[in-house]
Short mmCIF file of C-alpha atoms in Angstrom, two decimals:
data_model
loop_
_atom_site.label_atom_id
_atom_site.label_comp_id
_atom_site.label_asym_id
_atom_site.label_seq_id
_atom_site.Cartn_x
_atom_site.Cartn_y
_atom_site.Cartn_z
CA UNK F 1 -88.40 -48.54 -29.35
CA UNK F 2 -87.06 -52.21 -29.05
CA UNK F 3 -89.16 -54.74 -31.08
CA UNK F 4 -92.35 -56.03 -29.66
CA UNK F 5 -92.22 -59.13 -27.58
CA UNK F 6 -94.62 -61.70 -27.49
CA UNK F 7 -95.46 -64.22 -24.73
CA UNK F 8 -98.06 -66.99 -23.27
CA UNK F 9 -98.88 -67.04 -19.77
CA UNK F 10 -100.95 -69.73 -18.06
CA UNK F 11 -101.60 -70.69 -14.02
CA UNK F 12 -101.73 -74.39 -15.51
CA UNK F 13 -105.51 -74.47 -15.41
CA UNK F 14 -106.57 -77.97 -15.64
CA UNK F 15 -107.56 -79.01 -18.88
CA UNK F 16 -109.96 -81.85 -20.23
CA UNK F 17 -108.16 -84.88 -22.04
CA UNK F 18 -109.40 -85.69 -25.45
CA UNK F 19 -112.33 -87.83 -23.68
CA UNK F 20 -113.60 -84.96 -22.20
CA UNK F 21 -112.66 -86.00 -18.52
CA UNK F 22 -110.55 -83.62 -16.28
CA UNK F 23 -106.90 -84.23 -16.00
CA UNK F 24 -105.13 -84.56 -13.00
CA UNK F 25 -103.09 -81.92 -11.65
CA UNK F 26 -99.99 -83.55 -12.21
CA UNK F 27 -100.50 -84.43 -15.87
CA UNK F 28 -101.87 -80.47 -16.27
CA UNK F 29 -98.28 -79.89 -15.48
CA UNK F 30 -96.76 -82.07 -18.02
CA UNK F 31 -98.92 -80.41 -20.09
CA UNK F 32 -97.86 -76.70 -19.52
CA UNK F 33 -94.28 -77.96 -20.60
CA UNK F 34 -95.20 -79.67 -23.88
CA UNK F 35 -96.98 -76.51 -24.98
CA UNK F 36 -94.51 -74.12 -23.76
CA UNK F 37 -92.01 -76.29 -26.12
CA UNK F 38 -94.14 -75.87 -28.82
CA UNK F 39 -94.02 -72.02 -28.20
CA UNK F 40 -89.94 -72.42 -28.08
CA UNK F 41 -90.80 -74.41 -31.45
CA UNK F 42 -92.56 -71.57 -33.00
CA UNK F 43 -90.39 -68.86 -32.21
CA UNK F 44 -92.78 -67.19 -29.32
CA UNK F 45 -90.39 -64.76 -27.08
CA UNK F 46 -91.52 -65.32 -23.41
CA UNK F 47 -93.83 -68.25 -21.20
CA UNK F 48 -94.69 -67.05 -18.19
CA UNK F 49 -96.21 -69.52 -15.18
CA UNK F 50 -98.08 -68.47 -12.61
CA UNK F 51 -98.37 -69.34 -9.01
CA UNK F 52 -101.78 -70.23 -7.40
CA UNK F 53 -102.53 -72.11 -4.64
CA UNK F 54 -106.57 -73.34 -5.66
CA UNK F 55 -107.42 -76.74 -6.89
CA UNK F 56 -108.62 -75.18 -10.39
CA UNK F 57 -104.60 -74.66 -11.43
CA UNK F 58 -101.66 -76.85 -11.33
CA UNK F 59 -98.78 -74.72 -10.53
CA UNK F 60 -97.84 -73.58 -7.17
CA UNK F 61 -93.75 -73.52 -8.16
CA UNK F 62 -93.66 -71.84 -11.42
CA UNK F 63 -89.88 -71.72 -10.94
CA UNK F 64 -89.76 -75.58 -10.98
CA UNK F 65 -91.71 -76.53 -14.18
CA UNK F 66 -89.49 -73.43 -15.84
CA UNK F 67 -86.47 -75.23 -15.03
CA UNK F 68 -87.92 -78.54 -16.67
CA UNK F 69 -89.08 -76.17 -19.62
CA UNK F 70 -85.55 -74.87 -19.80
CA UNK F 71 -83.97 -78.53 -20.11
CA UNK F 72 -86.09 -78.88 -23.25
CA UNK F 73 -86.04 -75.70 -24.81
CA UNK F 74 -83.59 -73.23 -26.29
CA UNK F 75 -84.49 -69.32 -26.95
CA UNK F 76 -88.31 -68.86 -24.60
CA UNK F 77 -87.57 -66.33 -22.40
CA UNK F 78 -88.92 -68.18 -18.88
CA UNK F 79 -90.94 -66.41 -16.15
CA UNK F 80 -93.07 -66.46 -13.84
CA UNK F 81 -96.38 -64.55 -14.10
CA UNK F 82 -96.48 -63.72 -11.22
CA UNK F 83 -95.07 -64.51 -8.08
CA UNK F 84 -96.34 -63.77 -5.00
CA UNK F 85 -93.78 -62.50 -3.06
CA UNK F 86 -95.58 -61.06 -0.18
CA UNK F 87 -96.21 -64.37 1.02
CA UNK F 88 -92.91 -65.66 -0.05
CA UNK F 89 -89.26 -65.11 0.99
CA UNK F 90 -86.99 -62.86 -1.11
CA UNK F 91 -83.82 -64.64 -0.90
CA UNK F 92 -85.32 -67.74 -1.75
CA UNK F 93 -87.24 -66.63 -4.84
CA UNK F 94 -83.62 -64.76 -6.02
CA UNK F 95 -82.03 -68.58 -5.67
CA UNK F 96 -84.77 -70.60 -6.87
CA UNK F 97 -84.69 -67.86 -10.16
CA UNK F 98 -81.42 -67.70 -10.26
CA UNK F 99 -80.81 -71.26 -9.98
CA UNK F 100 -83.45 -71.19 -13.38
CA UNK F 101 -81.30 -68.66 -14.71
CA UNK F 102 -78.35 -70.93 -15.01
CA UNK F 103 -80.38 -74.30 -16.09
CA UNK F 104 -81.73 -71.69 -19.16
CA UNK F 105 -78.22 -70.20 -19.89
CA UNK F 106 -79.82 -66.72 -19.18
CA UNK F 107 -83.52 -66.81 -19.98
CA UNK F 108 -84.81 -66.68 -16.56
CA UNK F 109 -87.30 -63.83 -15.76
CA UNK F 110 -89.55 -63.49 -12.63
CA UNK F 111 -92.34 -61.06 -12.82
CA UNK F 112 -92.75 -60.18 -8.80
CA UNK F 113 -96.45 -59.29 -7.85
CA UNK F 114 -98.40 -58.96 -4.65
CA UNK F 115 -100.76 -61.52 -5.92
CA UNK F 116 -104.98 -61.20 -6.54
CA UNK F 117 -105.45 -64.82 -4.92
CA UNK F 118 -105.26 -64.83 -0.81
CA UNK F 119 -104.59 -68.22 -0.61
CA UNK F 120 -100.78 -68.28 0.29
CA UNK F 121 -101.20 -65.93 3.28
CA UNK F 122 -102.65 -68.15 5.42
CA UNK F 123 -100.80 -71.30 3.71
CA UNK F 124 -97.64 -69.84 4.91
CA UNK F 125 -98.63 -68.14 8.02
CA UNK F 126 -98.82 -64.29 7.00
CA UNK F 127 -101.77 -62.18 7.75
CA UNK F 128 -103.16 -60.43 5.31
CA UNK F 129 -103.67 -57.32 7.01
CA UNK F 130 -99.83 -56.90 6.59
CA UNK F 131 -100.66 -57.00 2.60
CA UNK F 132 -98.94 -54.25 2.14
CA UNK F 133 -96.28 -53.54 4.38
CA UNK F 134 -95.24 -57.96 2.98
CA UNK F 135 -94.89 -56.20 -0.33
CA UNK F 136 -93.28 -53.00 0.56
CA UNK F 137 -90.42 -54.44 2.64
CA UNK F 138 -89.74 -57.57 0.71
CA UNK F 139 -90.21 -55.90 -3.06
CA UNK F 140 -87.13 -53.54 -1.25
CA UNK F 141 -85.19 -55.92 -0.30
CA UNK F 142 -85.11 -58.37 -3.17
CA UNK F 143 -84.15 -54.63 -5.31
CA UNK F 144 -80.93 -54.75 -3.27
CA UNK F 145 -80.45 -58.82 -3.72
CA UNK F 146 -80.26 -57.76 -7.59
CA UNK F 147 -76.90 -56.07 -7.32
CA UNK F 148 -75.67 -59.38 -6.94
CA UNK F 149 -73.48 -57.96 -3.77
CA UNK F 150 -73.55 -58.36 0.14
CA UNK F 151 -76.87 -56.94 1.52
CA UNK F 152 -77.28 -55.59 4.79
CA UNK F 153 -81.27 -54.80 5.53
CA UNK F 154 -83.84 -54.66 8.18
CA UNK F 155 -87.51 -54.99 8.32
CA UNK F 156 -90.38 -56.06 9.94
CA UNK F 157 -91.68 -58.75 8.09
CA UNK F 158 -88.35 -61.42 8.34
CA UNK F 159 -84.97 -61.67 9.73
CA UNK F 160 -82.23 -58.98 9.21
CA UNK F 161 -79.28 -59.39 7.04
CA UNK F 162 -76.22 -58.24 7.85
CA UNK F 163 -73.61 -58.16 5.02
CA UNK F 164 -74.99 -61.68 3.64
CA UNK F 165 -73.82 -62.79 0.25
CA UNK F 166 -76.70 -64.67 -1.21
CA UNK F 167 -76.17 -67.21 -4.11
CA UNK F 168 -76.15 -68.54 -6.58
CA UNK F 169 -74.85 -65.68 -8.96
CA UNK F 170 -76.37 -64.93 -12.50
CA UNK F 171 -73.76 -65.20 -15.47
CA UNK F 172 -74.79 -61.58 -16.58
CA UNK F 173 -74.75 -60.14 -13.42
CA UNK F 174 -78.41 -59.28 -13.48
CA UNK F 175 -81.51 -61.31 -12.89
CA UNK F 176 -84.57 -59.74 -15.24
CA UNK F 177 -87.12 -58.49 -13.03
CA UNK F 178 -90.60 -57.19 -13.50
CA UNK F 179 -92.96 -55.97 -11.43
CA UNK F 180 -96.83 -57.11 -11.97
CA UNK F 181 -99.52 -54.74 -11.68
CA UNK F 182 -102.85 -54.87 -11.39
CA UNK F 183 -104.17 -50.89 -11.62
CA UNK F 184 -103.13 -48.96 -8.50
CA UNK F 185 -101.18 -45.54 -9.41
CA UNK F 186 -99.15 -46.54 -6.21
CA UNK F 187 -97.84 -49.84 -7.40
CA UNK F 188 -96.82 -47.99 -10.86
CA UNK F 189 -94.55 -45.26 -8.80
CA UNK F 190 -93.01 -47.72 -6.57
CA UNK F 191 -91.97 -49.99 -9.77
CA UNK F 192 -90.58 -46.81 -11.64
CA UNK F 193 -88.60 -45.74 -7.85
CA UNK F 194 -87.32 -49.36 -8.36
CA UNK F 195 -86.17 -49.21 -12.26
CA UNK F 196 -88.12 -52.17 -12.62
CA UNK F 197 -89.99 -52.94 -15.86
CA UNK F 198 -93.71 -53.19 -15.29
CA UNK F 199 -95.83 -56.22 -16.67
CA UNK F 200 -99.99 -54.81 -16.38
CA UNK F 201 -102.51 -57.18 -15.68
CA UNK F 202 -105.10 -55.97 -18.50
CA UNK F 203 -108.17 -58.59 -17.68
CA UNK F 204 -110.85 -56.25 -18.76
CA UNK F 205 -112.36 -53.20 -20.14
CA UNK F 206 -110.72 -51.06 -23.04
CA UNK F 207 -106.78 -51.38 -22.42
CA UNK F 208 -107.09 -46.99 -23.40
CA UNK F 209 -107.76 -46.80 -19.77
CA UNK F 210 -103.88 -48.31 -18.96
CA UNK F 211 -102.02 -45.32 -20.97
CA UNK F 212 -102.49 -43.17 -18.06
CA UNK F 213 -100.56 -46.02 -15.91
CA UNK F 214 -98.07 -46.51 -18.88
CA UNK F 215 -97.34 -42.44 -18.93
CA UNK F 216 -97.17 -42.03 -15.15
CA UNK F 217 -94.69 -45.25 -15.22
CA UNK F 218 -92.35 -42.84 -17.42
CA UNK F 219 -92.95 -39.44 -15.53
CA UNK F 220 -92.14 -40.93 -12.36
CA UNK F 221 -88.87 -42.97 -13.83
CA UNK F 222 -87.66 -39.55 -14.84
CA UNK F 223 -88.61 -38.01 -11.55
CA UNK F 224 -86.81 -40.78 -9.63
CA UNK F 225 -84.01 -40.64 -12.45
CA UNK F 226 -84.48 -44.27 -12.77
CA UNK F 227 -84.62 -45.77 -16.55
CA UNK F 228 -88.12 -46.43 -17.92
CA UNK F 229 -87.98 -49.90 -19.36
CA UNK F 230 -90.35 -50.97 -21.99
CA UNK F 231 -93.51 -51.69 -20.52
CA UNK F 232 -95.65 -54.83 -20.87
CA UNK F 233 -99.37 -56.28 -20.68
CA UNK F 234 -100.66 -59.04 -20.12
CA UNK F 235 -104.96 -60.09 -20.93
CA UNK F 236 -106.48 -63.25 -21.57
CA UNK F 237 -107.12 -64.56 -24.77
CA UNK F 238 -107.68 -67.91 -26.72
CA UNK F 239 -107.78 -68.29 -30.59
CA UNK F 240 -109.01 -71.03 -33.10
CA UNK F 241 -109.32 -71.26 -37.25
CA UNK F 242 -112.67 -69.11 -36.60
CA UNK F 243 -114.37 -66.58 -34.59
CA UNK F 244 -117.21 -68.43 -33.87
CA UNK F 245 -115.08 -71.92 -32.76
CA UNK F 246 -113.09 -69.97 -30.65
CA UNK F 247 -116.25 -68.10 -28.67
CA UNK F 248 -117.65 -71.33 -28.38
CA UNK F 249 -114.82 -73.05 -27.35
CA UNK F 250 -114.03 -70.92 -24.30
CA UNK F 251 -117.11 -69.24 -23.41
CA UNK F 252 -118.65 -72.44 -21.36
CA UNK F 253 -115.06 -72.83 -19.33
CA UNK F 254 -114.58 -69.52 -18.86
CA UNK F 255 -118.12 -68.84 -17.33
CA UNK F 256 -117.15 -71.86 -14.54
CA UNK F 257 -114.29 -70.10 -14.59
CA UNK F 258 -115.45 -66.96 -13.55
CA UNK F 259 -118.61 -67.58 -11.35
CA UNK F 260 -116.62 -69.84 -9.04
CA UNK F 261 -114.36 -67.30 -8.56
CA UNK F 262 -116.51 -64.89 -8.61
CA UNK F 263 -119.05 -66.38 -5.85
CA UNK F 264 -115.87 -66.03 -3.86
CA UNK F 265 -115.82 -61.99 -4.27
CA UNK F 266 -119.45 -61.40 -4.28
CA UNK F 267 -119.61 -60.94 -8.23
CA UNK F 268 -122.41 -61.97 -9.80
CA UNK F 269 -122.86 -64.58 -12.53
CA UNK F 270 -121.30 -63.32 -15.77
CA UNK F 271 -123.73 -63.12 -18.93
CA UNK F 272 -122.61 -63.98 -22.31
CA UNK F 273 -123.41 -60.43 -23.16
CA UNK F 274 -120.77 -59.37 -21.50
CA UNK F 275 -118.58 -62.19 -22.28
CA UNK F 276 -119.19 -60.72 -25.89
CA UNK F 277 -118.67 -57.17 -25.14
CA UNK F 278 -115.17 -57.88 -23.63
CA UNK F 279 -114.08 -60.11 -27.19
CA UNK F 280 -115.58 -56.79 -29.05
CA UNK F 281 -114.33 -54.16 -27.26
CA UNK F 282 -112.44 -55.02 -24.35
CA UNK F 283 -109.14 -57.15 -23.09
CA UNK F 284 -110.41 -60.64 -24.09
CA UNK F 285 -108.62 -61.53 -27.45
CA UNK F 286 -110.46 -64.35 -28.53
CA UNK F 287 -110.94 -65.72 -32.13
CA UNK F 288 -109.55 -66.31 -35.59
CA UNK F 289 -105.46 -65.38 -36.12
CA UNK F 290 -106.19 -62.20 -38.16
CA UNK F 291 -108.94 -61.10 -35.42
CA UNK F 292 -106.86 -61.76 -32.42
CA UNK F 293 -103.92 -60.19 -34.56
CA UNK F 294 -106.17 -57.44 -34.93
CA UNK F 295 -107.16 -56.37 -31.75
CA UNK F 296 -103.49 -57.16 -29.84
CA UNK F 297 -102.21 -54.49 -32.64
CA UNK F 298 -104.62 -51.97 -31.92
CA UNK F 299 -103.95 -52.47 -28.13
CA UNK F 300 -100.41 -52.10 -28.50
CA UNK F 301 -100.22 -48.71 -30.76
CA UNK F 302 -102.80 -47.21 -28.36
CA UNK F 303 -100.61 -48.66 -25.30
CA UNK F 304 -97.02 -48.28 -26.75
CA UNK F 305 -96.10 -51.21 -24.96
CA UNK F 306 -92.81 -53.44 -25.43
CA UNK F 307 -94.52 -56.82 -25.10
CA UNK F 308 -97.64 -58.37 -25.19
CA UNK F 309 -98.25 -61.72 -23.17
CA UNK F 310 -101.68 -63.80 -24.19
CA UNK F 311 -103.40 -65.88 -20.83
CA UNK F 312 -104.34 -68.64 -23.29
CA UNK F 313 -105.85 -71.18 -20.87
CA UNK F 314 -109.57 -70.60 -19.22
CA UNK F 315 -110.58 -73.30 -17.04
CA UNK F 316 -110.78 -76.98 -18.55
CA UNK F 317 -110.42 -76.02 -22.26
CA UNK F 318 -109.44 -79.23 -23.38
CA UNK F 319 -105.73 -80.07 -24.92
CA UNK F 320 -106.40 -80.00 -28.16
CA UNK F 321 -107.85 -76.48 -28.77
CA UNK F 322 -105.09 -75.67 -26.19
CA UNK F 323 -102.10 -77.14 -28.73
CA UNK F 324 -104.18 -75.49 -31.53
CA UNK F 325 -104.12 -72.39 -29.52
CA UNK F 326 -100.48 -72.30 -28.90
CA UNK F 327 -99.54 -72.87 -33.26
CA UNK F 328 -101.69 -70.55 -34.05
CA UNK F 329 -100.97 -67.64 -31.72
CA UNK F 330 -97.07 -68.34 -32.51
CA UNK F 331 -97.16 -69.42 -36.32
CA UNK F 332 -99.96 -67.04 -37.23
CA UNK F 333 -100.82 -64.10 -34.90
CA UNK F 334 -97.47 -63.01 -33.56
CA UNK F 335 -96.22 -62.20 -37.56
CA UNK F 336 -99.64 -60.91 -38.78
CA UNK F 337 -99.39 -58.39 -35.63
CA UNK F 338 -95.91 -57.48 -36.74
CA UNK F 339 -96.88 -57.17 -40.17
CA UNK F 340 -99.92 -54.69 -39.29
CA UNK F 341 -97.34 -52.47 -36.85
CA UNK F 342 -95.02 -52.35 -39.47
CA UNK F 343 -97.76 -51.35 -41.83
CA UNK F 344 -99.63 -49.00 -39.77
CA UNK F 345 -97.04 -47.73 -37.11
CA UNK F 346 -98.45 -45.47 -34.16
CA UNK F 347 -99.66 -41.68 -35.42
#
């Protein structure tokens, strides 16, 4: 197996300033680039962005702030995490990536989901009962935009192409492309019929119930006799010099968090109980280095997964304990985790 990857995603939440006042969305931004330099800085592999369209996050363009990220940075692998392509056009997301691509000298990654947020449908004028037909037909044609050649395709869901040569081209010939998954055996086989690596969305309960995703991803790869790439996961997470700072830190913002989204979806308020039982036992990695380290290690022998990618930001945790965040996950968790695979390698 290749050596373990580690990244930081974030949707840009908006953060408190050290007064304790919300930022605005346009500093939040500016933000999200100054910590993923410090992750460049500290040797983390991968930042991924996400796209949202809600007033609680910043970015809507991940590809944009990447390619400002990519002016300041050298090594970061820079993706997006994820974007919503059902709602979006394919061509345009290859350029826009591509376009990253060449700004990054070859770090550009896009990590192509069908989105858990509604909000773009309607924004750009799709309805959402064509959720998955959007997916379907534009997930197949942006597959054939990756050969980098002429593409001739038809579908329902945007204009035919008839031998079109899209640019710009990638330097290596090949734009990295993931596919984001949120825990539908169906989404698993199509990204194995694809060869595409598959990034899953791990935002609660034990990650043991994912293997069964991770070994159907590799069945069906051989079935399709496409080439299993290592597979990644993504959960949220936040650490801080102590358990205790940490769970105090977050819990308040994540609870807003949560219960306004969750009032959305009919959920009901979230109890600290469970809040606890998910840092315990679950996909919430939140604490001190060596307990985060921990707990990501023990995910990732049980997993076998290729990378690991940590949601640091919750709501409006403020910039400090975001900056802290970021040094310690890359200057202290990231080695300890390699030191304890190293040590205790998968039976």
């Amino acid at each position: 197996m290749s050596e373990l990857l580690f990244g930081l995603d974030t949707f840009g939440d908006i953060p408190e300033d050290d007064e304790g006042r919300l930022m605005s969305g346009a500093a939040a931004i500016r933000q999200v680039i100054e910590e993923a330099v410090l992750a460049d800085q500290l040797g983390v592999d991968a930042v991924a962005l996400g796209e949202h369209h809600r007033p609680e996050y910043s970015i809507s363009t991940p590809e944009t702030v990447l390619a400002a990220i990519a002016a300041r940075t050298s090594r970061i692998k820079l993706g997006s995490g994820v974007t919503v392509l059902s709602s979006d056009d394919p061509v345009r997301v290859f350029q826009r990536f591509a376009t990253v691509d060449a700004i990054s000298q070859g770090r550009a990654e896009v990590i192509l989901g069908r989105g858990s947020f509604t909000e773009s449908f309607p924004l750009f004028g799709y309805d959402l009962q064509d959720y998955d037909v959007l997916f379907e037909e534009k997930l197949q044609l942006f597959a054939r935009l990756l050969d980098e050649k002429p593409v001739t395709w038809s579908g329902t869901t945007r204009a035919s192409l008839e031998d079109a040569d899209v640019f710009p081209k990638t330097e290596s010939g090949r734009l990295t492309t993931w596919v984001g998954v949120g825990g539908t055996p169906q989404s698993v086989v199509r990204t194995a019929f694809y060869g595409l690596p598959l990034m899953l969305a791990i935002i609660g309960g034990s990650p043991e119930r994912f293997a069964s995703y991770v070994d159907l991803y590799r069945r069906a790869s051989e079935q399709f006799g496409t080439t299993a790439q290592p597979v990644g996961m993504h959960s949220p997470g936040f650490v801080a010099d102590t358990d205790e700072e940490a769970k105090e830190v977050y819990w308040p913002r994540y609870k807003v968090m949560r219960d306004r989204i969750g009032a959305l979806r009919g959920w009901p308020p979230v109890k600290r109980a469970e809040f606890d039982a998910e840092v315990a036992n679950g996909s919430m990695y939140v604490g001190s280095p060596d307990t985060v380290a921990r707990r990501i290690a023990d995910a990732v022998r049980k997993l076998d997964v290729g990378r690991f990618d940590l949601i640091y930001t919750a709501g409006s945790l403020p910039v400090s304990a975001r900056l802290k965040a970021v040094e310690l996950y890359g200057a202290k968790v990231v080695p300890m985790v390699r030191e304890l695979l190293e040590s205790e390698p998968a039976q």
